[in-house]
């Protein structure tokens, strides 16, 4: 049995004071952390319960929306302003987990959830660099159908599991962070690290740093946006491929676009190459295909997951087509 102490934070300053000790973990809904503690993969000496911090979802006068770190996933997905101004975010959250889990899970906990790689969870039987640095990675030559084709390294090829983060990456969300050293802002696209030689270091957060809010900047084109998730079952399954995209057209051409991919990469994957390839191009299936190819040119499939390259390509083209209103009769992907 691993003994730990439990404390409930009553304010942000209280939380960061309690969280300043080494080997402390903040506790949100506990839907990931408690499982990891049961499996003894996470062994914190102190749990600081931060569910009492702000769960407000505030529309600011300058057009930003601030989501409190303790806001439940369900509340974010159901919020009227988010549903109308950022529908991709609402859809992404609703595509994840189950109703019960979304009712428990917090916004900050979703950002910080850990990989679902089966070898990571198999503490007794498998080697995993993310769990035990330097041990090796059994996924590289093992069952890797669900693993990453983008952003992997010889040390780790695990995908990032979050749906919500994929939409947040496309929306240029900003994460508000505080610690005893002060406050800072981190772009969502910079929050998660590529595994490189140190997959055990998953984010740029320092020990003790607390997420207090997620900021959605004003982004008018996000009103025309969506999230599509392809998975083995219709619900309660992690993505094989997912696409979050927003599109703005001007006289049949792509004026602006935001794209991020999930299920295929070691972090929520902002598809900047695809975006660059699309801006100024006519909104046609050929242009959508070229954009997908530009993004996926750097894909490095493993033994079992080569199908993800074509699946990602087709899913991205299908989503762009849906947003642009290009009918099926004008060519299939
Ligand atoms: C069966 C199952 C299926 C799932 N399916 C999906 C799915 O399809 N798609 C998907 O996206 N997700 C899925 N999830 C994951 C789920 O979304 C996450 O477990 C959840 O979002 C984590 O939120 P939480 O508040 O419970 O975090 P916790 O479990 O409490 O914490 C997770 C991590 O966040 C850290 N943390 C919490 N709050 C803060 C804070 N304020 N500042 C800094 N760090 C913090 C914790 O220390 C911990 O490291 C699934 C989970 C389960 C159990
Ligand atoms: S892919 Fe990453 S998480 Fe999975 S076994 Fe390898 S090192 Fe561990």
JSON list of C-alpha atoms in Angstrom, two decimals, residues 26-142:
[
{"chain": "A", "resi": 26, "resn": "UNK", "atom": "CA", "xyz": [-3.39, 17.97, -7.99]},
{"chain": "A", "resi": 27, "resn": "UNK", "atom": "CA", "xyz": [-6.64, 16.01, -7.98]},
{"chain": "A", "resi": 28, "resn": "UNK", "atom": "CA", "xyz": [-9.42, 16.94, -10.38]},
{"chain": "A", "resi": 29, "resn": "UNK", "atom": "CA", "xyz": [-12.26, 14.50, -11.03]},
{"chain": "A", "resi": 30, "resn": "UNK", "atom": "CA", "xyz": [-9.83, 11.64, -10.38]},
{"chain": "A", "resi": 31, "resn": "UNK", "atom": "CA", "xyz": [-11.02, 9.69, -13.45]},
{"chain": "A", "resi": 32, "resn": "UNK", "atom": "CA", "xyz": [-7.44, 9.18, -14.64]},
{"chain": "A", "resi": 33, "resn": "UNK", "atom": "CA", "xyz": [-5.24, 9.85, -11.63]},
{"chain": "A", "resi": 34, "resn": "UNK", "atom": "CA", "xyz": [-7.04, 7.48, -9.25]},
{"chain": "A", "resi": 35, "resn": "UNK", "atom": "CA", "xyz": [-6.82, 4.65, -11.80]},
{"chain": "A", "resi": 36, "resn": "UNK", "atom": "CA", "xyz": [-3.09, 5.30, -12.15]},
{"chain": "A", "resi": 37, "resn": "UNK", "atom": "CA", "xyz": [-2.68, 5.28, -8.37]},
{"chain": "A", "resi": 38, "resn": "UNK", "atom": "CA", "xyz": [-4.55, 1.98, -8.09]},
{"chain": "A", "resi": 39, "resn": "UNK", "atom": "CA", "xyz": [-2.13, 0.50, -10.62]},
{"chain": "A", "resi": 40, "resn": "UNK", "atom": "CA", "xyz": [0.79, 2.06, -8.64]},
{"chain": "A", "resi": 41, "resn": "UNK", "atom": "CA", "xyz": [1.94, 3.85, -11.80]},
{"chain": "A", "resi": 42, "resn": "UNK", "atom": "CA", "xyz": [1.43, 7.16, -10.01]},
{"chain": "A", "resi": 43, "resn": "UNK", "atom": "CA", "xyz": [2.62, 7.17, -6.39]},
{"chain": "A", "resi": 44, "resn": "UNK", "atom": "CA", "xyz": [2.17, 10.70, -5.05]},
{"chain": "A", "resi": 45, "resn": "UNK", "atom": "CA", "xyz": [2.95, 11.43, -1.41]},
{"chain": "A", "resi": 46, "resn": "UNK", "atom": "CA", "xyz": [0.32, 14.20, -1.34]},
{"chain": "A", "resi": 47, "resn": "UNK", "atom": "CA", "xyz": [-2.95, 14.75, -3.20]},
{"chain": "A", "resi": 48, "resn": "UNK", "atom": "CA", "xyz": [-4.24, 18.31, -3.33]},
{"chain": "A", "resi": 49, "resn": "UNK", "atom": "CA", "xyz": [-7.91, 18.32, -4.25]},
{"chain": "A", "resi": 50, "resn": "UNK", "atom": "CA", "xyz": [-8.55, 21.31, -6.54]},
{"chain": "A", "resi": 51, "resn": "UNK", "atom": "CA", "xyz": [-12.19, 20.65, -7.41]},
{"chain": "A", "resi": 52, "resn": "UNK", "atom": "CA", "xyz": [-13.17, 23.60, -5.24]},
{"chain": "A", "resi": 53, "resn": "UNK", "atom": "CA", "xyz": [-11.39, 26.10, -7.50]},
{"chain": "A", "resi": 54, "resn": "UNK", "atom": "CA", "xyz": [-13.21, 28.11, -10.15]},
{"chain": "A", "resi": 55, "resn": "UNK", "atom": "CA", "xyz": [-15.55, 26.16, -12.39]},
{"chain": "A", "resi": 56, "resn": "UNK", "atom": "CA", "xyz": [-16.97, 29.29, -14.03]},
{"chain": "A", "resi": 57, "resn": "UNK", "atom": "CA", "xyz": [-17.22, 29.70, -17.79]},
{"chain": "A", "resi": 58, "resn": "UNK", "atom": "CA", "xyz": [-17.07, 33.45, -18.39]},
{"chain": "A", "resi": 59, "resn": "UNK", "atom": "CA", "xyz": [-17.59, 35.44, -21.60]},
{"chain": "A", "resi": 60, "resn": "UNK", "atom": "CA", "xyz": [-15.37, 38.51, -21.40]},
{"chain": "A", "resi": 61, "resn": "UNK", "atom": "CA", "xyz": [-16.17, 41.86, -23.01]},
{"chain": "A", "resi": 62, "resn": "UNK", "atom": "CA", "xyz": [-13.22, 41.53, -25.42]},
{"chain": "A", "resi": 63, "resn": "UNK", "atom": "CA", "xyz": [-14.65, 38.32, -26.88]},
{"chain": "A", "resi": 64, "resn": "UNK", "atom": "CA", "xyz": [-12.52, 35.83, -24.96]},
{"chain": "A", "resi": 65, "resn": "UNK", "atom": "CA", "xyz": [-14.02, 32.97, -23.00]},
{"chain": "A", "resi": 66, "resn": "UNK", "atom": "CA", "xyz": [-12.35, 31.83, -19.77]},
{"chain": "A", "resi": 67, "resn": "UNK", "atom": "CA", "xyz": [-13.01, 28.28, -18.63]},
{"chain": "A", "resi": 68, "resn": "UNK", "atom": "CA", "xyz": [-12.22, 27.66, -14.96]},
{"chain": "A", "resi": 69, "resn": "UNK", "atom": "CA", "xyz": [-9.87, 24.72, -14.38]},
{"chain": "A", "resi": 70, "resn": "UNK", "atom": "CA", "xyz": [-12.47, 22.90, -12.27]},
{"chain": "A", "resi": 71, "resn": "UNK", "atom": "CA", "xyz": [-15.28, 23.25, -14.86]},
{"chain": "A", "resi": 72, "resn": "UNK", "atom": "CA", "xyz": [-16.65, 19.79, -15.58]},
{"chain": "A", "resi": 73, "resn": "UNK", "atom": "CA", "xyz": [-16.30, 18.50, -19.13]},
{"chain": "A", "resi": 74, "resn": "UNK", "atom": "CA", "xyz": [-20.09, 18.27, -19.39]},
{"chain": "A", "resi": 75, "resn": "UNK", "atom": "CA", "xyz": [-20.54, 21.92, -18.37]},
{"chain": "A", "resi": 76, "resn": "UNK", "atom": "CA", "xyz": [-18.05, 23.07, -21.01]},
{"chain": "A", "resi": 77, "resn": "UNK", "atom": "CA", "xyz": [-19.68, 21.00, -23.75]},
{"chain": "A", "resi": 78, "resn": "UNK", "atom": "CA", "xyz": [-23.17, 22.23, -22.84]},
{"chain": "A", "resi": 79, "resn": "UNK", "atom": "CA", "xyz": [-22.30, 25.90, -22.44]},
{"chain": "A", "resi": 80, "resn": "UNK", "atom": "CA", "xyz": [-24.36, 27.97, -24.87]},
{"chain": "A", "resi": 81, "resn": "UNK", "atom": "CA", "xyz": [-21.55, 30.35, -25.90]},
{"chain": "A", "resi": 82, "resn": "UNK", "atom": "CA", "xyz": [-19.16, 27.45, -26.54]},
{"chain": "A", "resi": 83, "resn": "UNK", "atom": "CA", "xyz": [-21.76, 25.51, -28.50]},
{"chain": "A", "resi": 84, "resn": "UNK", "atom": "CA", "xyz": [-22.45, 28.46, -30.80]},
{"chain": "A", "resi": 85, "resn": "UNK", "atom": "CA", "xyz": [-19.04, 30.12, -31.03]},
{"chain": "A", "resi": 86, "resn": "UNK", "atom": "CA", "xyz": [-16.77, 27.05, -30.86]},
{"chain": "A", "resi": 87, "resn": "UNK", "atom": "CA", "xyz": [-18.89, 24.03, -31.87]},
{"chain": "A", "resi": 88, "resn": "UNK", "atom": "CA", "xyz": [-15.81, 21.91, -32.53]},
{"chain": "A", "resi": 89, "resn": "UNK", "atom": "CA", "xyz": [-14.95, 22.08, -28.83]},
{"chain": "A", "resi": 90, "resn": "UNK", "atom": "CA", "xyz": [-18.37, 21.02, -27.71]},
{"chain": "A", "resi": 91, "resn": "UNK", "atom": "CA", "xyz": [-18.39, 18.14, -30.18]},
{"chain": "A", "resi": 92, "resn": "UNK", "atom": "CA", "xyz": [-14.88, 17.02, -29.23]},
{"chain": "A", "resi": 93, "resn": "UNK", "atom": "CA", "xyz": [-15.77, 16.78, -25.55]},
{"chain": "A", "resi": 94, "resn": "UNK", "atom": "CA", "xyz": [-19.00, 14.91, -26.27]},
{"chain": "A", "resi": 95, "resn": "UNK", "atom": "CA", "xyz": [-17.04, 12.43, -28.41]},
{"chain": "A", "resi": 96, "resn": "UNK", "atom": "CA", "xyz": [-14.92, 11.46, -25.39]},
{"chain": "A", "resi": 97, "resn": "UNK", "atom": "CA", "xyz": [-15.40, 8.95, -22.58]},
{"chain": "A", "resi": 98, "resn": "UNK", "atom": "CA", "xyz": [-18.98, 8.51, -21.25]},
{"chain": "A", "resi": 99, "resn": "UNK", "atom": "CA", "xyz": [-21.60, 10.81, -19.79]},
{"chain": "A", "resi": 100, "resn": "UNK", "atom": "CA", "xyz": [-20.70, 9.76, -16.26]},
{"chain": "A", "resi": 101, "resn": "UNK", "atom": "CA", "xyz": [-16.98, 10.36, -16.77]},
{"chain": "A", "resi": 102, "resn": "UNK", "atom": "CA", "xyz": [-17.59, 13.74, -18.43]},
{"chain": "A", "resi": 103, "resn": "UNK", "atom": "CA", "xyz": [-19.70, 14.72, -15.42]},
{"chain": "A", "resi": 104, "resn": "UNK", "atom": "CA", "xyz": [-16.72, 14.04, -13.13]},
{"chain": "A", "resi": 105, "resn": "UNK", "atom": "CA", "xyz": [-13.75, 15.09, -15.28]},
{"chain": "A", "resi": 106, "resn": "UNK", "atom": "CA", "xyz": [-12.44, 18.64, -15.05]},
{"chain": "A", "resi": 107, "resn": "UNK", "atom": "CA", "xyz": [-11.08, 20.87, -17.80]},
{"chain": "A", "resi": 108, "resn": "UNK", "atom": "CA", "xyz": [-7.56, 20.92, -16.29]},
{"chain": "A", "resi": 109, "resn": "UNK", "atom": "CA", "xyz": [-7.59, 17.16, -15.67]},
{"chain": "A", "resi": 110, "resn": "UNK", "atom": "CA", "xyz": [-8.49, 16.55, -19.30]},
{"chain": "A", "resi": 111, "resn": "UNK", "atom": "CA", "xyz": [-5.42, 18.55, -20.39]},
{"chain": "A", "resi": 112, "resn": "UNK", "atom": "CA", "xyz": [-3.15, 16.58, -18.08]},
{"chain": "A", "resi": 113, "resn": "UNK", "atom": "CA", "xyz": [-4.53, 13.06, -18.60]},
{"chain": "A", "resi": 114, "resn": "UNK", "atom": "CA", "xyz": [-1.90, 10.45, -19.43]},
{"chain": "A", "resi": 115, "resn": "UNK", "atom": "CA", "xyz": [-1.55, 8.10, -22.37]},
{"chain": "A", "resi": 116, "resn": "UNK", "atom": "CA", "xyz": [-3.68, 4.98, -22.83]},
{"chain": "A", "resi": 117, "resn": "UNK", "atom": "CA", "xyz": [-0.82, 2.88, -24.27]},
{"chain": "A", "resi": 118, "resn": "UNK", "atom": "CA", "xyz": [-1.45, -0.67, -23.01]},
{"chain": "A", "resi": 119, "resn": "UNK", "atom": "CA", "xyz": [2.24, -1.21, -22.20]},
{"chain": "A", "resi": 120, "resn": "UNK", "atom": "CA", "xyz": [2.28, 1.91, -20.04]},
{"chain": "A", "resi": 121, "resn": "UNK", "atom": "CA", "xyz": [-0.43, 0.36, -17.85]},
{"chain": "A", "resi": 122, "resn": "UNK", "atom": "CA", "xyz": [1.19, -3.10, -17.75]},
{"chain": "A", "resi": 123, "resn": "UNK", "atom": "CA", "xyz": [3.57, -2.36, -14.91]},
{"chain": "A", "resi": 124, "resn": "UNK", "atom": "CA", "xyz": [4.51, -5.95, -14.15]},
{"chain": "A", "resi": 125, "resn": "UNK", "atom": "CA", "xyz": [4.91, -7.32, -17.67]},
{"chain": "A", "resi": 126, "resn": "UNK", "atom": "CA", "xyz": [6.07, -4.60, -20.10]},
{"chain": "A", "resi": 127, "resn": "UNK", "atom": "CA", "xyz": [8.91, -2.21, -20.67]},
{"chain": "A", "resi": 128, "resn": "UNK", "atom": "CA", "xyz": [7.91, 1.43, -20.97]},
{"chain": "A", "resi": 129, "resn": "UNK", "atom": "CA", "xyz": [10.19, 4.48, -21.09]},
{"chain": "A", "resi": 130, "resn": "UNK", "atom": "CA", "xyz": [7.35, 6.79, -20.17]},
{"chain": "A", "resi": 131, "resn": "UNK", "atom": "CA", "xyz": [6.69, 4.89, -16.94]},
{"chain": "A", "resi": 132, "resn": "UNK", "atom": "CA", "xyz": [10.31, 3.92, -16.15]},
{"chain": "A", "resi": 133, "resn": "UNK", "atom": "CA", "xyz": [12.86, 6.10, -18.00]},
{"chain": "A", "resi": 134, "resn": "UNK", "atom": "CA", "xyz": [15.53, 4.07, -19.79]},
{"chain": "A", "resi": 135, "resn": "UNK", "atom": "CA", "xyz": [13.63, 0.79, -19.60]},
{"chain": "A", "resi": 136, "resn": "UNK", "atom": "CA", "xyz": [12.79, 0.49, -23.32]},
{"chain": "A", "resi": 137, "resn": "UNK", "atom": "CA", "xyz": [9.52, 0.57, -25.25]},
{"chain": "A", "resi": 138, "resn": "UNK", "atom": "CA", "xyz": [7.60, -2.64, -25.91]},
{"chain": "A", "resi": 139, "resn": "UNK", "atom": "CA", "xyz": [5.18, -0.88, -28.27]},
{"chain": "A", "resi": 140, "resn": "UNK", "atom": "CA", "xyz": [7.83, -0.33, -30.95]},
{"chain": "A", "resi": 141, "resn": "UNK", "atom": "CA", "xyz": [7.88, -4.02, -31.89]},
{"chain": "A", "resi": 142, "resn": "UNK", "atom": "CA", "xyz": [4.62, -4.97, -30.19]}
]
